[in-house]
Coordinates of C-alpha atoms (C1' of nucleotides) in Angstrom, one line a residue:
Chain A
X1 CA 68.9 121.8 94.2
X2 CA 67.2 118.6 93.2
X3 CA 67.3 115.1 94.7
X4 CA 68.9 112.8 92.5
X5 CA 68.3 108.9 93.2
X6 CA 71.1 107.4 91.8
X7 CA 70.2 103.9 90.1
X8 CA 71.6 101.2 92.9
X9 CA 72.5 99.0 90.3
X10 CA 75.3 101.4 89.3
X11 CA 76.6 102.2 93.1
X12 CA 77.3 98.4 92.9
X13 CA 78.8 98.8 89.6
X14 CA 80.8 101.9 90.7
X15 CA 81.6 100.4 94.5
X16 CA 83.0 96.7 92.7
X17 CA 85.2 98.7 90.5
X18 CA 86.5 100.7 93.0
X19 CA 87.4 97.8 95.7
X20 CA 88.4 95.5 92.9
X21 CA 90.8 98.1 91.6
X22 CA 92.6 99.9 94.7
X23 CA 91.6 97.1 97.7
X24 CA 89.7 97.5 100.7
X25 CA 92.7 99.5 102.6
X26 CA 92.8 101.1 99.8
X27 CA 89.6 102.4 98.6
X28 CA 89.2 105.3 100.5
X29 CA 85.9 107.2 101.1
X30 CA 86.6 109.8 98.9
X31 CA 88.0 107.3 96.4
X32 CA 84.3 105.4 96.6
X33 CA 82.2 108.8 97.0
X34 CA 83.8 109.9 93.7
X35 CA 83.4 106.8 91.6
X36 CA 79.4 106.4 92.6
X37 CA 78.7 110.0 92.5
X38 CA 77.4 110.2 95.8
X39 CA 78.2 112.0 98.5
X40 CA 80.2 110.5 102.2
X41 CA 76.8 111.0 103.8
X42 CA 74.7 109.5 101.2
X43 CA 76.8 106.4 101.0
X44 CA 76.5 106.0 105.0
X45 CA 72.7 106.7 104.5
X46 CA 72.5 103.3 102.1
X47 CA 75.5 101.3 104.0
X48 CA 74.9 102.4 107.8
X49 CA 77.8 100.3 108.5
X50 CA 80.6 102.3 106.3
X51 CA 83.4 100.6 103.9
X52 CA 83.3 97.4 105.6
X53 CA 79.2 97.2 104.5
X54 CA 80.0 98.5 101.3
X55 CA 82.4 95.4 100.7
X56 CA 80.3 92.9 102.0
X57 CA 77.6 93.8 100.0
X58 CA 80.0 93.8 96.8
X59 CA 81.1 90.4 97.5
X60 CA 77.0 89.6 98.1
X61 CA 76.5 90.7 94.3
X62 CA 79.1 88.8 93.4
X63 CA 78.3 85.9 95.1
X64 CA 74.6 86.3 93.5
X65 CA 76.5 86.6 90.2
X66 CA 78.8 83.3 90.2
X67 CA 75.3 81.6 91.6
X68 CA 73.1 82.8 88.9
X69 CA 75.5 83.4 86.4
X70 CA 77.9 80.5 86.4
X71 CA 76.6 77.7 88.7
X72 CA 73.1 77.8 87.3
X73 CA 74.5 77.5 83.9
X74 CA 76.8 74.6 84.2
X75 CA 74.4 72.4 86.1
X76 CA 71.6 72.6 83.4
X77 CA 71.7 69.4 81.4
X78 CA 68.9 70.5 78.9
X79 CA 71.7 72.1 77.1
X80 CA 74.4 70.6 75.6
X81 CA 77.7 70.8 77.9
X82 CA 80.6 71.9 75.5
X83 CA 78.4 75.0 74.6
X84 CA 77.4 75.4 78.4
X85 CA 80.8 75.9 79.7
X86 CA 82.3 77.7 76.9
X87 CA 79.6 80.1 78.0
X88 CA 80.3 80.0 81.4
X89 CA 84.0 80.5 80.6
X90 CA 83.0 83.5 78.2
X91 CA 81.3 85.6 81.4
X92 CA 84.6 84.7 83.4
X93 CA 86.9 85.8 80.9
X94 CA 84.6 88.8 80.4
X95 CA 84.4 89.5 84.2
X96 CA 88.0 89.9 84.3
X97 CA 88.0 91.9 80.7
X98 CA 90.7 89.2 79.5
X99 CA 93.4 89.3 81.8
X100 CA 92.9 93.2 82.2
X101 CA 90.8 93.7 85.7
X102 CA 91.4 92.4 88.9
X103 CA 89.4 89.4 90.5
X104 CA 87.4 91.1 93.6
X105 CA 87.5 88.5 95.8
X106 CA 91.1 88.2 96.0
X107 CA 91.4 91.6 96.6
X108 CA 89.1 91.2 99.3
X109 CA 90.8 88.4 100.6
X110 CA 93.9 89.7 101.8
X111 CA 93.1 92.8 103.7
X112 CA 92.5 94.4 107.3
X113 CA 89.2 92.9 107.6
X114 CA 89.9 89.9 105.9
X115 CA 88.1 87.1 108.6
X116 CA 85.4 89.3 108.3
X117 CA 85.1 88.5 104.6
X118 CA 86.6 84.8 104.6
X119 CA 83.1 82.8 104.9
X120 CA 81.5 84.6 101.7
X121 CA 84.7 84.6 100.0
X122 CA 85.5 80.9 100.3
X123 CA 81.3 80.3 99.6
X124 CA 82.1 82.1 96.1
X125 CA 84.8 80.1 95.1
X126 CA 83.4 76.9 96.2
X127 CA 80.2 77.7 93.8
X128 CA 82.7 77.6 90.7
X129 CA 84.5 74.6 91.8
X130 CA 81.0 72.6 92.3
X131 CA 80.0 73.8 88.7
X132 CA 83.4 72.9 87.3
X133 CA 83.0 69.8 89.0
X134 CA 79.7 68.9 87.3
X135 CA 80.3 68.8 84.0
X136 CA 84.1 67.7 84.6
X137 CA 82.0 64.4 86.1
X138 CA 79.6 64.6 83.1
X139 CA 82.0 64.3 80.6
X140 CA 82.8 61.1 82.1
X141 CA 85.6 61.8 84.9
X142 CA 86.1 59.8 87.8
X143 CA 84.8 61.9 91.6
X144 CA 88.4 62.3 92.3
X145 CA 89.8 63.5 88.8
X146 CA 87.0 66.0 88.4
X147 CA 87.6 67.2 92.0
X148 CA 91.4 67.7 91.4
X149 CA 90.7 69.0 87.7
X150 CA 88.1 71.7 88.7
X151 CA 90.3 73.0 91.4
X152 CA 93.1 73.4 88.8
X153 CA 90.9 75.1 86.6
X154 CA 90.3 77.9 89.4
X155 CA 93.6 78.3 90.2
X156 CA 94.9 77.9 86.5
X157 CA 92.3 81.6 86.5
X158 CA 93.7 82.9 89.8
X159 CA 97.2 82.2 89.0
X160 CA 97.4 83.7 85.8
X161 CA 95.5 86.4 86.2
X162 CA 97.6 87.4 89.2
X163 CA 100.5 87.0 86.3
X164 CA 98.8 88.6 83.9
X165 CA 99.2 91.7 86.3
X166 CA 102.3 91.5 87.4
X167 CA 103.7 90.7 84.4
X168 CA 101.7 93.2 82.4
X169 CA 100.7 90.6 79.9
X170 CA 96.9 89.6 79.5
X171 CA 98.0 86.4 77.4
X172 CA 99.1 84.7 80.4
X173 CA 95.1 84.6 81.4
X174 CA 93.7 83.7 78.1
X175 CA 95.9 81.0 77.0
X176 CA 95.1 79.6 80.6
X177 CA 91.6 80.2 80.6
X178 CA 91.1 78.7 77.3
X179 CA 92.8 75.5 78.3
X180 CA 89.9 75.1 81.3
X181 CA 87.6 73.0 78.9
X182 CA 90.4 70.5 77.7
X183 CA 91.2 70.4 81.4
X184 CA 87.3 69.3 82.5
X185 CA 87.5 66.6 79.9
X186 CA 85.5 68.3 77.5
X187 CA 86.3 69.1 73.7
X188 CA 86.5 73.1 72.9
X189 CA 83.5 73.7 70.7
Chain B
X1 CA 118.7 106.2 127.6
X2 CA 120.7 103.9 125.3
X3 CA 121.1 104.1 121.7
X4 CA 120.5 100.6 120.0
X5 CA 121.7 100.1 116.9
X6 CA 119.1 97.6 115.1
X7 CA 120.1 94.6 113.2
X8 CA 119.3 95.6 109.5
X9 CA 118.4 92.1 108.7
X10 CA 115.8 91.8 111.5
X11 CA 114.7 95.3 110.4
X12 CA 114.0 93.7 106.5
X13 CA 112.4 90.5 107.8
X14 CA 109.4 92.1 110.2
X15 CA 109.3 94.8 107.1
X16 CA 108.5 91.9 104.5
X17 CA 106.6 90.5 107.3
X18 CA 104.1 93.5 107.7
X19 CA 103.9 94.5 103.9
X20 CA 103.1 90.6 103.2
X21 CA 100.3 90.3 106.0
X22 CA 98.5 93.4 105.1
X23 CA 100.0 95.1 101.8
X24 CA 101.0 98.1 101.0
X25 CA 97.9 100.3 101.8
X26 CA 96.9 98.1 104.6
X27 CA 100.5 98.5 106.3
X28 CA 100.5 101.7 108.2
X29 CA 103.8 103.6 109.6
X30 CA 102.7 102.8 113.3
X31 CA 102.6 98.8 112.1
X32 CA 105.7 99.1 110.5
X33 CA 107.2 100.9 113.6
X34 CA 105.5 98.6 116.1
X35 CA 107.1 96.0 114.2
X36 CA 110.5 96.7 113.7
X37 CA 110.8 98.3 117.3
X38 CA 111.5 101.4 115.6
X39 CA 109.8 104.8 116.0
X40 CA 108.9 106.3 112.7
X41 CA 111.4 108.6 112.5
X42 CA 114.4 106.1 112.5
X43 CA 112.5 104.2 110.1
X44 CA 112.6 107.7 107.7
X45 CA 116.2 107.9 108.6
X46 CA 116.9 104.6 107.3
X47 CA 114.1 104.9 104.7
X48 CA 114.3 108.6 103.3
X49 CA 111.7 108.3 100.9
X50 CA 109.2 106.7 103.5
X51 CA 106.8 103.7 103.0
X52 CA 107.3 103.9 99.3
X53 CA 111.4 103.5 100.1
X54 CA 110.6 99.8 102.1
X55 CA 108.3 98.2 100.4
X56 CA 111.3 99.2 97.2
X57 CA 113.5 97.9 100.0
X58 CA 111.4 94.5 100.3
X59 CA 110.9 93.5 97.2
X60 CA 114.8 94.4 96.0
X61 CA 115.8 92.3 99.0
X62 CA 113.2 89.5 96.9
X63 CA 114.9 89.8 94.1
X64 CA 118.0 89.1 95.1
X65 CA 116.3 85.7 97.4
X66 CA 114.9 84.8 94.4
X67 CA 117.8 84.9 92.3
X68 CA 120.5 83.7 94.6
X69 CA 118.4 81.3 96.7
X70 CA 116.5 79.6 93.6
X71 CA 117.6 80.8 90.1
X72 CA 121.3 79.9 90.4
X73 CA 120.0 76.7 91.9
X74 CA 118.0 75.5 89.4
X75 CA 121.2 76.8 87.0
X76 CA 123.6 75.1 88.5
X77 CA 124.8 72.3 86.2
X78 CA 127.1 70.7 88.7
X79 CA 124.4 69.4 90.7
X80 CA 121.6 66.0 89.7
X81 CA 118.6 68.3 87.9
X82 CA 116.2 66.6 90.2
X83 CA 117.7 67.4 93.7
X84 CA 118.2 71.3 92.2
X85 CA 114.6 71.2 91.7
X86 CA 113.4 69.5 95.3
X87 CA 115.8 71.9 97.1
X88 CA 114.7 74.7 95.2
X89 CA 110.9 73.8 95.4
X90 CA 111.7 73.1 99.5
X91 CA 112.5 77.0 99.5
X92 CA 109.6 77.6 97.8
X93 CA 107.5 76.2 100.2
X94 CA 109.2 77.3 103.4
X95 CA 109.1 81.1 102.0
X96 CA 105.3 80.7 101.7
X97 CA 105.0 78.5 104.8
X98 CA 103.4 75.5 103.0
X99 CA 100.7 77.9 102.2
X100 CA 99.9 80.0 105.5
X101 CA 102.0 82.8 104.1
X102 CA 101.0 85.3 101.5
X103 CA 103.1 86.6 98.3
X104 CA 104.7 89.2 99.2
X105 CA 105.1 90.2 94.7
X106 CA 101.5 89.5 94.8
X107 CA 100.5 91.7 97.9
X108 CA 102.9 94.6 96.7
X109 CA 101.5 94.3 92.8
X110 CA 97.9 95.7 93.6
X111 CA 98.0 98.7 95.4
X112 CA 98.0 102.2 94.9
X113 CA 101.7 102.6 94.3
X114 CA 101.4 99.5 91.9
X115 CA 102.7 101.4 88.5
X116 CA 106.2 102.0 90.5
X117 CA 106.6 98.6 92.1
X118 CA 105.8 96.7 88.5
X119 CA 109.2 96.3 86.8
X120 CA 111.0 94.5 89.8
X121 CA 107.8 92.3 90.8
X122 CA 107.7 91.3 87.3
X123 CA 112.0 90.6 87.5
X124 CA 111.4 88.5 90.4
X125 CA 108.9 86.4 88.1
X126 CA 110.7 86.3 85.1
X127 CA 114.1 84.7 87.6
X128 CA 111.7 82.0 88.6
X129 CA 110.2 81.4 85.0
X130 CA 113.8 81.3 83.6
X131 CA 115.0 78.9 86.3
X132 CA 111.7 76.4 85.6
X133 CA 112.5 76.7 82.3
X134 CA 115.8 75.7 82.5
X135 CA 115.5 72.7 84.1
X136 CA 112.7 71.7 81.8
X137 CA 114.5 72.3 78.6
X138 CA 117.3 70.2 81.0
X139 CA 114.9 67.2 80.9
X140 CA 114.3 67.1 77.4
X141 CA 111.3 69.2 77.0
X142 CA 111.1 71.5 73.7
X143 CA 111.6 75.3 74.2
X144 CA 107.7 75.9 73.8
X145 CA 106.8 73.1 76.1
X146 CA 109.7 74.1 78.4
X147 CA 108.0 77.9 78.5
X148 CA 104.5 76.8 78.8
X149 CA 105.4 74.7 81.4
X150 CA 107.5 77.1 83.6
X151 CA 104.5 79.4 83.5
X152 CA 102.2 76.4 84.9
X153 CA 104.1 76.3 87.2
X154 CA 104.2 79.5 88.5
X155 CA 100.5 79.5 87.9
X156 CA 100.3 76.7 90.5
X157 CA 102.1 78.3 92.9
X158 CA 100.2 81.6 92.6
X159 CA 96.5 80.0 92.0
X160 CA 97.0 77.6 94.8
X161 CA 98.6 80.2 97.1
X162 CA 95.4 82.3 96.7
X163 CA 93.2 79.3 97.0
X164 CA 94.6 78.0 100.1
X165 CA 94.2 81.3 101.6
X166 CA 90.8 82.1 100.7
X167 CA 89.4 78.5 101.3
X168 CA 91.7 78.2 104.2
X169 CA 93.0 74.5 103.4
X170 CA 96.8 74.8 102.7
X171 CA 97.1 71.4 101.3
X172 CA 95.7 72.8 98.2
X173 CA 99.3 74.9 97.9
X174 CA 100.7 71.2 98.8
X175 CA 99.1 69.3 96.1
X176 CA 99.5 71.7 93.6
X177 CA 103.7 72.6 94.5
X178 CA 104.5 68.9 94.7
X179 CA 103.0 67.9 91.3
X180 CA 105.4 71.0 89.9
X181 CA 108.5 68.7 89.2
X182 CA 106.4 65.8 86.9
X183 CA 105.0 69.3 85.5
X184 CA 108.5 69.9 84.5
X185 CA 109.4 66.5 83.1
X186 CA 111.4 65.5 86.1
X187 CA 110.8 62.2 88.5
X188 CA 110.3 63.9 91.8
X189 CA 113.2 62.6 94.3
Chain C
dG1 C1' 121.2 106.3 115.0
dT2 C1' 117.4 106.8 117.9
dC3 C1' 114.3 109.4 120.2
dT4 C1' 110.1 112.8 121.6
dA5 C1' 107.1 116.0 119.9
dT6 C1' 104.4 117.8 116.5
dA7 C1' 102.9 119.6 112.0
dG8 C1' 99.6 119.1 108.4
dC9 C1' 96.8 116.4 106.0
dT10 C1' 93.5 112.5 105.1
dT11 C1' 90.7 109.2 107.0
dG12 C1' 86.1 107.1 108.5
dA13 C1' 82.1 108.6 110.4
dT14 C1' 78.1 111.8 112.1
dA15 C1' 74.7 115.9 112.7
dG16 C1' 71.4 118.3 110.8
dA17 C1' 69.3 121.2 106.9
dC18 C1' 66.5 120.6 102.8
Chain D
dG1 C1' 67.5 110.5 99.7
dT2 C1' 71.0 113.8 99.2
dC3 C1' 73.5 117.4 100.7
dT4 C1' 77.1 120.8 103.4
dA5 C1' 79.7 121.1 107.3
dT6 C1' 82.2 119.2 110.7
dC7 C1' 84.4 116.0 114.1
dA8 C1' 87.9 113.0 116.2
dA9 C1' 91.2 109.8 115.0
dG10 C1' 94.7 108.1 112.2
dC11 C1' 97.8 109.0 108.7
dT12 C1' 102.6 110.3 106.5
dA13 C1' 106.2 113.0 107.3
dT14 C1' 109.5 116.4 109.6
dA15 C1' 112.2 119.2 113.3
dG16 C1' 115.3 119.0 116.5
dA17 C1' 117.3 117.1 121.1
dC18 C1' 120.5 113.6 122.6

DNA sequence: GTCTATAGCTTGATAGAC
DNA sequence: GTCTATCAAGCTATAGAC
């Protein structure tokens, strides 16, 4: 029989979908072992620590992700800010296929082992609101108004992409999500 | 030994209680039992149909909060439209405890038996959505603001909600709820 | 209507071969 | 690095006494 090393890159893929989809109660073992292709023992052979590990190190990714991915993005003034959010905005709405997936870190957030995953949680969410913040301030807002405005804007994506779910309508989270620039102070290119 | 006949109503509130805390997956027969002060097996001869049969339970009892408690509220005509709306958003906040408690229709709608608790989740929604809308169609608002704005709303409360959790600062659910009645057109009491 | 006791399965996790 | 095989514990659910 030969050894197979699966790519890493799509265990993470594999591991986010599951625990975004079912939860952390309920992404079973199985349930993860499947999705990845690998094994119960070969999973505890890269995450020593079990389901808990395997979370923590999604949310790590993902953390990475909002950092390099979003943050980085709206902070750099060499490019024009209109075109730098609606980008930003494009690999949110694309994270969260429209309206259609699940955010991972609420999923995350309300679980068995929740304090566990609070600090990184809270770290990922405040990395959007610092971004949104930015260019809410660059487009000539006050400290306060881009502070309140940049919160809205995240919970304007949690909000209606928790309704967008329960409601079974993904036009709930686009029509928000495409109001996020207006919101900022900043003219949809 | 004696034979105690539990109070159904205390029986419903630590069940909404458990499912709310740790959701469906997360909330295991012995939690429910420790809860309630029940062994498992007079929680299956109350609840036939087992775990599935309460959390059903819970959110039909939600429903019927929802529309008692707040949509014939906000509907009722013989009352000023701005002291409907304070009492209503009062409830609101003391069901979520000003932010320290989770959704319960948010907990129950991702979870492994999420395609069977959809339809009445999405009811409970669409009672609230109807009532906001009513009273801002009340205060002048066109139909298509009067919709938009009724699913702001709701946005708010859901986004914020999730926010205060994760970031653990309820007075973002406290901003965001108390700017819902100007949302709606209406000067808050 | 509530209980004790238990069945039968699934869970998270480990040992050890290759 | 991946596997098969297995464990002990926890899970949902049921049987039957009172």
């Amino acid at each position: 029989m030969p050894v197979i090393k699966v790519v890493p890159e799509d265990v993470d893929r594999k591991l986010t979908e599951v625990f975004t989809q079912y939860g952390y109660d309920g992404a079973s073992m199985e349930l993860l072992s499947k999705a990845t292709g690998l094994k119960k023992a070969s999973l505890y052979h890269r995450f020593p620590g079990g389901k808990k590990d395997m979370a923590a190190h999604v949310l790590k990714n993902t953390e990475t992700w909002f950092q390099e991915q979003v943050g980085s993005l709206l902070h750099d003034q060499d490019r024009e800010i209109g075109e730098r959010l609606s980008e930003a905005i494009g690999k949110i709405s694309l994270l969260f296929e429209d309206g259609a997936r699940n955010c991972s870190l609420r999923m995350l957030s309300a679980c068995s082992e929740a304090a566990y995953f609070q600090e990184i949680i809270a770290s990922c969410f405040k990395i959007l609101r610092d971004g949104f913040s930015f260019v809410a301030r660059e487009s000539g807002l006050s400290e306060r108004e881009a502070n309140e405005r940049s919160m809205q804007a995240i919970i304007n994506i949690q909000g209606s992409l928790v309704l967008s779910r329960a409601m079974g309508d993904n036009d709930i989270f686009k029509t928000s999500i495409s109001a996020i620039p207006q919101l900022l102070g900043i003219q949809k290119k």
